[in-house]
């Protein structure tokens, strides 16, 4: 067997490739000989954290993944749920954190490209993108550069492929200084009877490569994203992957055109570890063997070795198994779209992957043990100490000043600077754009169906108490969907954590998953797809390592049978304003505490899942019944920030009544108690009695009207003043 | 003096733009065209009379802003 | 009115345009492929928005050379009506069917937001359902919408009344140097122009994305309804 | 041969990119920078051994596609 590489394969090289001594020992016993360089490469990427989920798998298994409306849960390229009328929503979220630190524009752009492929590979036309972003301290000079590149990259790719970017979130925290998070989510729609899976089948069937040609891009990206960053990371980086959204757009159209025929047996995008993971997974899932002939692979660069081709992460490529008699139909379609189309192999009954290049066998690996004997770790977990409850705090600034400060603070300030760089209307189906509703609403063309989409996570809660934080992230996504009138169906997740070899990080991970699972079960909101990103740490020159805040980002999807029933949070004139849900005045981990006192402590707000469900079901029923004309969930910054957001979005003011008696004003106005909604209704009395009859806590907040926000003690803040405070942060940071 | 900074993608880095231009030129019947690489050029007036100093400034500006050294290379010429 | 929409590789707002046209005409427009060499019988050709050829090199530059563009040119020469929106406008300028060019937005960022347009004349097939001076809201979504032309061309366009739309404040006042209301920095706040015979109109914003109350309003609908009136249903 | 086509906005056409770069350089304390103009460069491999012919081809491609003569000027050099 030729060993195209110059390097000797041994344990030291295996370690360089990210395998442990034990893992390498396992490779030797599976192979019964020293593997070739290409074989070692294949093992190392397939057994990397990124592809094998070796640290997370045991925990992921505990998440609820089923419901009557779930068509495909985790395990496929993306999750699939029934949205009615014979249609399915197909969606997933994925991270591109490490690449976005190295090259923010391309890192973010290729992140969007990758998640799009996961969705259209299943037969769905992508209808919406979202993006959950976490950046370092705004005061850190690097932050500005990273924000600029990431936002341009997300927009640059999404705008060009013509999928509207309709929502997302942005947080800032110093823990992300050397390790920003870029989590991209795509939602697509397909007919339920035309969903494509990746399990290969049919002895002798051709294996087809389509899309862009292969270069030496991002070799070992998968193993890199599975190890923490050190000061050498920037120097060691592989050739950065550059995205070509134009080719992606052609690939979407060509694949969907081919999918309208009966040519495809199986299809899979080439994501991390490109040709290796796609071919191994397709063959593995189908229980067949696969022979690849690398001479046939379209190549962008001269002299590429088998190792390089198998590990390249060049973008915009897909692998398909076709019915042999339909190969020409497929070729014609891809030629029309001016994309590469090459038969690079066929299926066998050997149960092995055999890779040939220039007349030599470069790899010959049994597929079953490659999958079954992939490492699986029960890593030790250490619980984080329970946060001390927040003691008494003073209010040094008063209600009005605190409000003005909060609405201009980094985590609450208007995100318009970000989402105005994203085409949110292309497709002509965007019913609610960013900044107008708690979840974006996208209509399905030619139907009355609307999808409600959101991403949520409050990492500061997760750090204080990961279990509560995990549950809160799911609950907030559910609440955001509910607040539009939609019925929450399912979630995708992106679990961003530090180094899993540290017991305290693994403890956070485990607890967050437990919390998520609790919430998903209580809310009938199963997890249908997701992604894990570990080793999000930065090693500083003095040798200390800092982990990011635990960030289990949740992407939620809900459905409206009649999209015209969707509502937003823009304040409407002449309404009574009512707060649904109980207020205890929880200031622990609140933004008020952080922004006014500079403190990040106390326990996060309690997540009462029964109350969450009861309050949400009540609110949704009254939205669909037409009683509620505007609705906003209460989250970061509490009730008063929520009211100010409604006023700014609707351009209609409000006059507020005194807070709950017996509660300090700052606790009432800025506490972040969960399970609450601010609703605007035409008939306050009727609504309040309905709430009482249903056993739902509800209290009047005031009424809408006028062109300012009038506080109970009398001061009125004009809408113009609110807006200028709200809108200043991003331009001041970015447009210097 | 006038300095010209030319910024090109590094060898091996995919150049979608160059690829698309090559394709368009073929469609326009410029069949003799092989590889095409697209880059940027930035011409800067610098208040400086010494050519070496002007070049050094161009170099510094390229590193600081004009080129993205992760994926791009640059050259600096003094043109006037 | 029989309308045809030209699709180039990378075009991505053809569906939006088809939906809008169908809404006002009741019939689906013909979708035309850039490599076609003949046109069906049409009353209106639309060059829709998107990123033809990825917007690589210059927006619209490569599409302007597509085989079908020869037919589009002949259609124009024969007095046909053509609407170019966003990338379609860029293609029309690159093909020199309309004057001027569209440069990067002044702030060098892609801008996706609502803007207001003032209708500069109402005696064309595109604007007949408005009155001169009317203002309507429409989404825009582009990175290269900064209209420029040499001074002589601008003078001619202005003199001949060939400015179709200008970016304006909601009250109809125009201030070319007010970045909030002339967001991409266009000369004279020009958002759209006509050909000499007023039968070809190019514009940057997307009236086709605002023809349905569900999507936030019908402010863009008069353009399409007016075309139907002028060119027949 | 390798031909380089450099495309710049014509004098008198406002260059938003150049202006933004100048501004950014000033923020970065490159105070000596005056006017900045940004352009494109396209490097083309041409299957041609005669420099004059290669140049003529570059010229033809610039006119046909690479430059928009309404707003841009171009130059062609044979670089290898
Ligand atoms: N990265 C982003 N991309 C697109 N839209 C975003 C992004 N970040 C925030 N948004 C949008 O800005 C609005 C405000 O965001 P946020 O305060 O996080 O909303 P909420 O508190 O309702 O979840 C929402 O409509 C959200 O979708
Ligand atoms: Mg929220």
PDB file of N, CA, C and O in Angstrom, chain A residues 478-479 481-483 485-488 522-524 580 609-625 628 675 677 687 694 696:
ATOM      1  N   UNK A 478     -39.578  28.983  23.678  1.00  0.00           N
ATOM      2  CA  UNK A 478     -40.996  28.578  23.642  1.00  0.00           C
ATOM      3  C   UNK A 478     -41.893  29.798  23.834  1.00  0.00           C
ATOM      4  O   UNK A 478     -42.899  29.978  23.145  1.00  0.00           O
ATOM      5  N   UNK A 479     -41.481  30.649  24.753  1.00  0.00           N
ATOM      6  CA  UNK A 479     -42.257  31.852  25.065  1.00  0.00           C
ATOM      7  C   UNK A 479     -42.236  32.831  23.887  1.00  0.00           C
ATOM      8  O   UNK A 479     -43.244  33.455  23.556  1.00  0.00           O
ATOM      9  N   UNK A 481     -41.974  32.163  20.768  1.00  0.00           N
ATOM     10  CA  UNK A 481     -42.859  31.649  19.714  1.00  0.00           C
ATOM     11  C   UNK A 481     -44.312  31.872  20.124  1.00  0.00           C
ATOM     12  O   UNK A 481     -45.134  32.374  19.348  1.00  0.00           O
ATOM     13  N   UNK A 482     -44.605  31.534  21.367  1.00  0.00           N
ATOM     14  CA  UNK A 482     -45.958  31.707  21.876  1.00  0.00           C
ATOM     15  C   UNK A 482     -46.430  33.157  21.767  1.00  0.00           C
ATOM     16  O   UNK A 482     -47.591  33.421  21.431  1.00  0.00           O
ATOM     17  N   UNK A 483     -45.540  34.085  22.032  1.00  0.00           N
ATOM     18  CA  UNK A 483     -45.913  35.501  22.049  1.00  0.00           C
ATOM     19  C   UNK A 483     -46.358  36.012  20.684  1.00  0.00           C
ATOM     20  O   UNK A 483     -46.922  37.102  20.575  1.00  0.00           O
ATOM     21  N   UNK A 485     -48.364  34.040  18.831  1.00  0.00           N
ATOM     22  CA  UNK A 485     -49.576  33.277  18.569  1.00  0.00           C
ATOM     23  C   UNK A 485     -49.293  31.897  18.007  1.00  0.00           C
ATOM     24  O   UNK A 485     -50.202  31.091  17.817  1.00  0.00           O
ATOM     25  N   UNK A 486     -48.030  31.606  17.734  1.00  0.00           N
ATOM     26  CA  UNK A 486     -47.698  30.320  17.104  1.00  0.00           C
ATOM     27  C   UNK A 486     -47.632  29.206  18.149  1.00  0.00           C
ATOM     28  O   UNK A 486     -47.437  29.453  19.339  1.00  0.00           O
ATOM     29  N   UNK A 487     -47.781  27.974  17.666  1.00  0.00           N
ATOM     30  CA  UNK A 487     -47.667  26.800  18.521  1.00  0.00           C
ATOM     31  C   UNK A 487     -46.248  26.267  18.415  1.00  0.00           C
ATOM     32  O   UNK A 487     -45.803  25.870  17.338  1.00  0.00           O
ATOM     33  N   UNK A 488     -45.505  26.266  19.535  1.00  0.00           N
ATOM     34  CA  UNK A 488     -44.120  25.787  19.487  1.00  0.00           C
ATOM     35  C   UNK A 488     -44.089  24.297  19.155  1.00  0.00           C
ATOM     36  O   UNK A 488     -44.859  23.528  19.716  1.00  0.00           O
ATOM     37  N   UNK A 522     -41.472  19.278  29.646  1.00  0.00           N
ATOM     38  CA  UNK A 522     -42.617  19.978  30.237  1.00  0.00           C
ATOM     39  C   UNK A 522     -43.385  20.772  29.190  1.00  0.00           C
ATOM     40  O   UNK A 522     -44.583  20.987  29.320  1.00  0.00           O
ATOM     41  N   UNK A 523     -42.692  21.213  28.166  1.00  0.00           N
ATOM     42  CA  UNK A 523     -43.336  22.099  27.184  1.00  0.00           C
ATOM     43  C   UNK A 523     -43.666  21.362  25.887  1.00  0.00           C
ATOM     44  O   UNK A 523     -44.101  21.992  24.915  1.00  0.00           O
ATOM     45  N   UNK A 524     -43.453  20.044  25.845  1.00  0.00           N
ATOM     46  CA  UNK A 524     -43.695  19.273  24.611  1.00  0.00           C
ATOM     47  C   UNK A 524     -42.959  19.874  23.431  1.00  0.00           C
ATOM     48  O   UNK A 524     -43.547  20.164  22.381  1.00  0.00           O
ATOM     49  N   UNK A 580     -48.924  39.362  32.332  1.00  0.00           N
ATOM     50  CA  UNK A 580     -49.348  37.990  32.619  1.00  0.00           C
ATOM     51  C   UNK A 580     -48.181  37.267  33.277  1.00  0.00           C
ATOM     52  O   UNK A 580     -47.048  37.344  32.789  1.00  0.00           O
ATOM     53  N   UNK A 609     -41.696  25.543  35.215  1.00  0.00           N
ATOM     54  CA  UNK A 609     -42.155  25.074  33.903  1.00  0.00           C
ATOM     55  C   UNK A 609     -43.662  24.906  33.838  1.00  0.00           C
ATOM     56  O   UNK A 609     -44.269  25.094  32.782  1.00  0.00           O
ATOM     57  N   UNK A 610     -44.275  24.604  34.978  1.00  0.00           N
ATOM     58  CA  UNK A 610     -45.738  24.478  34.971  1.00  0.00           C
ATOM     59  C   UNK A 610     -46.360  25.854  34.717  1.00  0.00           C
ATOM     60  O   UNK A 610     -47.299  26.000  33.921  1.00  0.00           O
ATOM     61  N   UNK A 611     -45.819  26.869  35.377  1.00  0.00           N
ATOM     62  CA  UNK A 611     -46.335  28.229  35.163  1.00  0.00           C
ATOM     63  C   UNK A 611     -46.054  28.667  33.735  1.00  0.00           C
ATOM     64  O   UNK A 611     -46.890  29.290  33.069  1.00  0.00           O
ATOM     65  N   UNK A 612     -44.873  28.319  33.262  1.00  0.00           N
ATOM     66  CA  UNK A 612     -44.478  28.672  31.891  1.00  0.00           C
ATOM     67  C   UNK A 612     -45.531  28.138  30.910  1.00  0.00           C
ATOM     68  O   UNK A 612     -46.036  28.866  30.053  1.00  0.00           O
ATOM     69  N   UNK A 613     -45.845  26.894  31.070  1.00  0.00           N
ATOM     70  CA  UNK A 613     -46.781  26.249  30.160  1.00  0.00           C
ATOM     71  C   UNK A 613     -48.191  26.846  30.294  1.00  0.00           C
ATOM     72  O   UNK A 613     -48.834  27.184  29.306  1.00  0.00           O
ATOM     73  N   UNK A 614     -48.642  27.000  31.534  1.00  0.00           N
ATOM     74  CA  UNK A 614     -50.006  27.495  31.755  1.00  0.00           C
ATOM     75  C   UNK A 614     -50.136  28.927  31.227  1.00  0.00           C
ATOM     76  O   UNK A 614     -51.091  29.258  30.510  1.00  0.00           O
ATOM     77  N   UNK A 615     -49.169  29.765  31.561  1.00  0.00           N
ATOM     78  CA  UNK A 615     -49.259  31.155  31.122  1.00  0.00           C
ATOM     79  C   UNK A 615     -49.192  31.252  29.604  1.00  0.00           C
ATOM     80  O   UNK A 615     -49.931  32.016  28.979  1.00  0.00           O
ATOM     81  N   UNK A 616     -48.297  30.472  29.032  1.00  0.00           N
ATOM     82  CA  UNK A 616     -48.129  30.530  27.580  1.00  0.00           C
ATOM     83  C   UNK A 616     -49.360  30.028  26.848  1.00  0.00           C
ATOM     84  O   UNK A 616     -49.820  30.650  25.879  1.00  0.00           O
ATOM     85  N   UNK A 617     -49.916  28.919  27.310  1.00  0.00           N
ATOM     86  CA  UNK A 617     -51.104  28.376  26.637  1.00  0.00           C
ATOM     87  C   UNK A 617     -52.257  29.374  26.740  1.00  0.00           C
ATOM     88  O   UNK A 617     -53.035  29.552  25.795  1.00  0.00           O
ATOM     89  N   UNK A 618     -52.330  30.036  27.883  1.00  0.00           N
ATOM     90  CA  UNK A 618     -53.393  31.030  28.081  1.00  0.00           C
ATOM     91  C   UNK A 618     -53.197  32.213  27.108  1.00  0.00           C
ATOM     92  O   UNK A 618     -54.128  32.635  26.416  1.00  0.00           O
ATOM     93  N   UNK A 619     -51.978  32.706  27.036  1.00  0.00           N
ATOM     94  CA  UNK A 619     -51.706  33.857  26.166  1.00  0.00           C
ATOM     95  C   UNK A 619     -51.957  33.494  24.700  1.00  0.00           C
ATOM     96  O   UNK A 619     -52.612  34.230  23.959  1.00  0.00           O
ATOM     97  N   UNK A 620     -51.485  32.335  24.298  1.00  0.00           N
ATOM     98  CA  UNK A 620     -51.647  31.935  22.899  1.00  0.00           C
ATOM     99  C   UNK A 620     -53.127  31.845  22.528  1.00  0.00           C
ATOM    100  O   UNK A 620     -53.559  32.343  21.479  1.00  0.00           O
ATOM    101  N   UNK A 621     -53.909  31.254  23.433  1.00  0.00           N
ATOM    102  CA  UNK A 621     -55.340  31.119  23.147  1.00  0.00           C
ATOM    103  C   UNK A 621     -55.968  32.497  22.953  1.00  0.00           C
ATOM    104  O   UNK A 621     -56.820  32.691  22.080  1.00  0.00           O
ATOM    105  N   UNK A 622     -55.539  33.450  23.735  1.00  0.00           N
ATOM    106  CA  UNK A 622     -56.137  34.786  23.622  1.00  0.00           C
ATOM    107  C   UNK A 622     -55.562  35.592  22.465  1.00  0.00           C
ATOM    108  O   UNK A 622     -56.160  36.569  22.046  1.00  0.00           O
ATOM    109  N   UNK A 623     -54.412  35.211  21.972  1.00  0.00           N
ATOM    110  CA  UNK A 623     -53.929  35.834  20.727  1.00  0.00           C
ATOM    111  C   UNK A 623     -54.770  35.302  19.571  1.00  0.00           C
ATOM    112  O   UNK A 623     -55.312  36.062  18.767  1.00  0.00           O
ATOM    113  N   UNK A 624     -54.910  33.976  19.535  1.00  0.00           N
ATOM    114  CA  UNK A 624     -55.663  33.377  18.423  1.00  0.00           C
ATOM    115  C   UNK A 624     -57.140  33.761  18.509  1.00  0.00           C
ATOM    116  O   UNK A 624     -57.825  33.859  17.482  1.00  0.00           O
ATOM    117  N   UNK A 625     -57.623  34.022  19.725  1.00  0.00           N
ATOM    118  CA  UNK A 625     -58.997  34.472  19.893  1.00  0.00           C
ATOM    119  C   UNK A 625     -59.181  35.934  19.522  1.00  0.00           C
ATOM    120  O   UNK A 625     -60.305  36.438  19.520  1.00  0.00           O
ATOM    121  N   UNK A 628     -55.792  39.662  22.221  1.00  0.00           N
ATOM    122  CA  UNK A 628     -54.495  40.313  22.417  1.00  0.00           C
ATOM    123  C   UNK A 628     -54.028  40.862  21.077  1.00  0.00           C
ATOM    124  O   UNK A 628     -53.991  40.133  20.081  1.00  0.00           O
ATOM    125  N   UNK A 675     -41.560  33.352  32.663  1.00  0.00           N
ATOM    126  CA  UNK A 675     -42.958  32.959  32.393  1.00  0.00           C
ATOM    127  C   UNK A 675     -43.901  34.151  32.332  1.00  0.00           C
ATOM    128  O   UNK A 675     -45.075  34.045  32.664  1.00  0.00           O
ATOM    129  N   UNK A 677     -45.491  37.708  30.261  1.00  0.00           N
ATOM    130  CA  UNK A 677     -45.770  38.372  28.983  1.00  0.00           C
ATOM    131  C   UNK A 677     -46.392  39.725  29.275  1.00  0.00           C
ATOM    132  O   UNK A 677     -47.205  39.847  30.201  1.00  0.00           O
ATOM    133  N   UNK A 687     -60.265  40.657  30.025  1.00  0.00           N
ATOM    134  CA  UNK A 687     -59.074  39.801  29.986  1.00  0.00           C
ATOM    135  C   UNK A 687     -58.660  39.399  31.398  1.00  0.00           C
ATOM    136  O   UNK A 687     -58.339  38.238  31.657  1.00  0.00           O
ATOM    137  N   UNK A 694     -59.042  31.367  34.880  1.00  0.00           N
ATOM    138  CA  UNK A 694     -58.132  30.294  34.480  1.00  0.00           C
ATOM    139  C   UNK A 694     -57.031  30.067  35.506  1.00  0.00           C
ATOM    140  O   UNK A 694     -56.170  29.210  35.312  1.00  0.00           O
ATOM    141  N   UNK A 696     -54.640  32.194  36.218  1.00  0.00           N
ATOM    142  CA  UNK A 696     -53.388  32.754  35.691  1.00  0.00           C
ATOM    143  C   UNK A 696     -53.153  34.114  36.347  1.00  0.00           C
ATOM    144  O   UNK A 696     -54.052  34.968  36.360  1.00  0.00           O
TER     145      UNK A 696
END
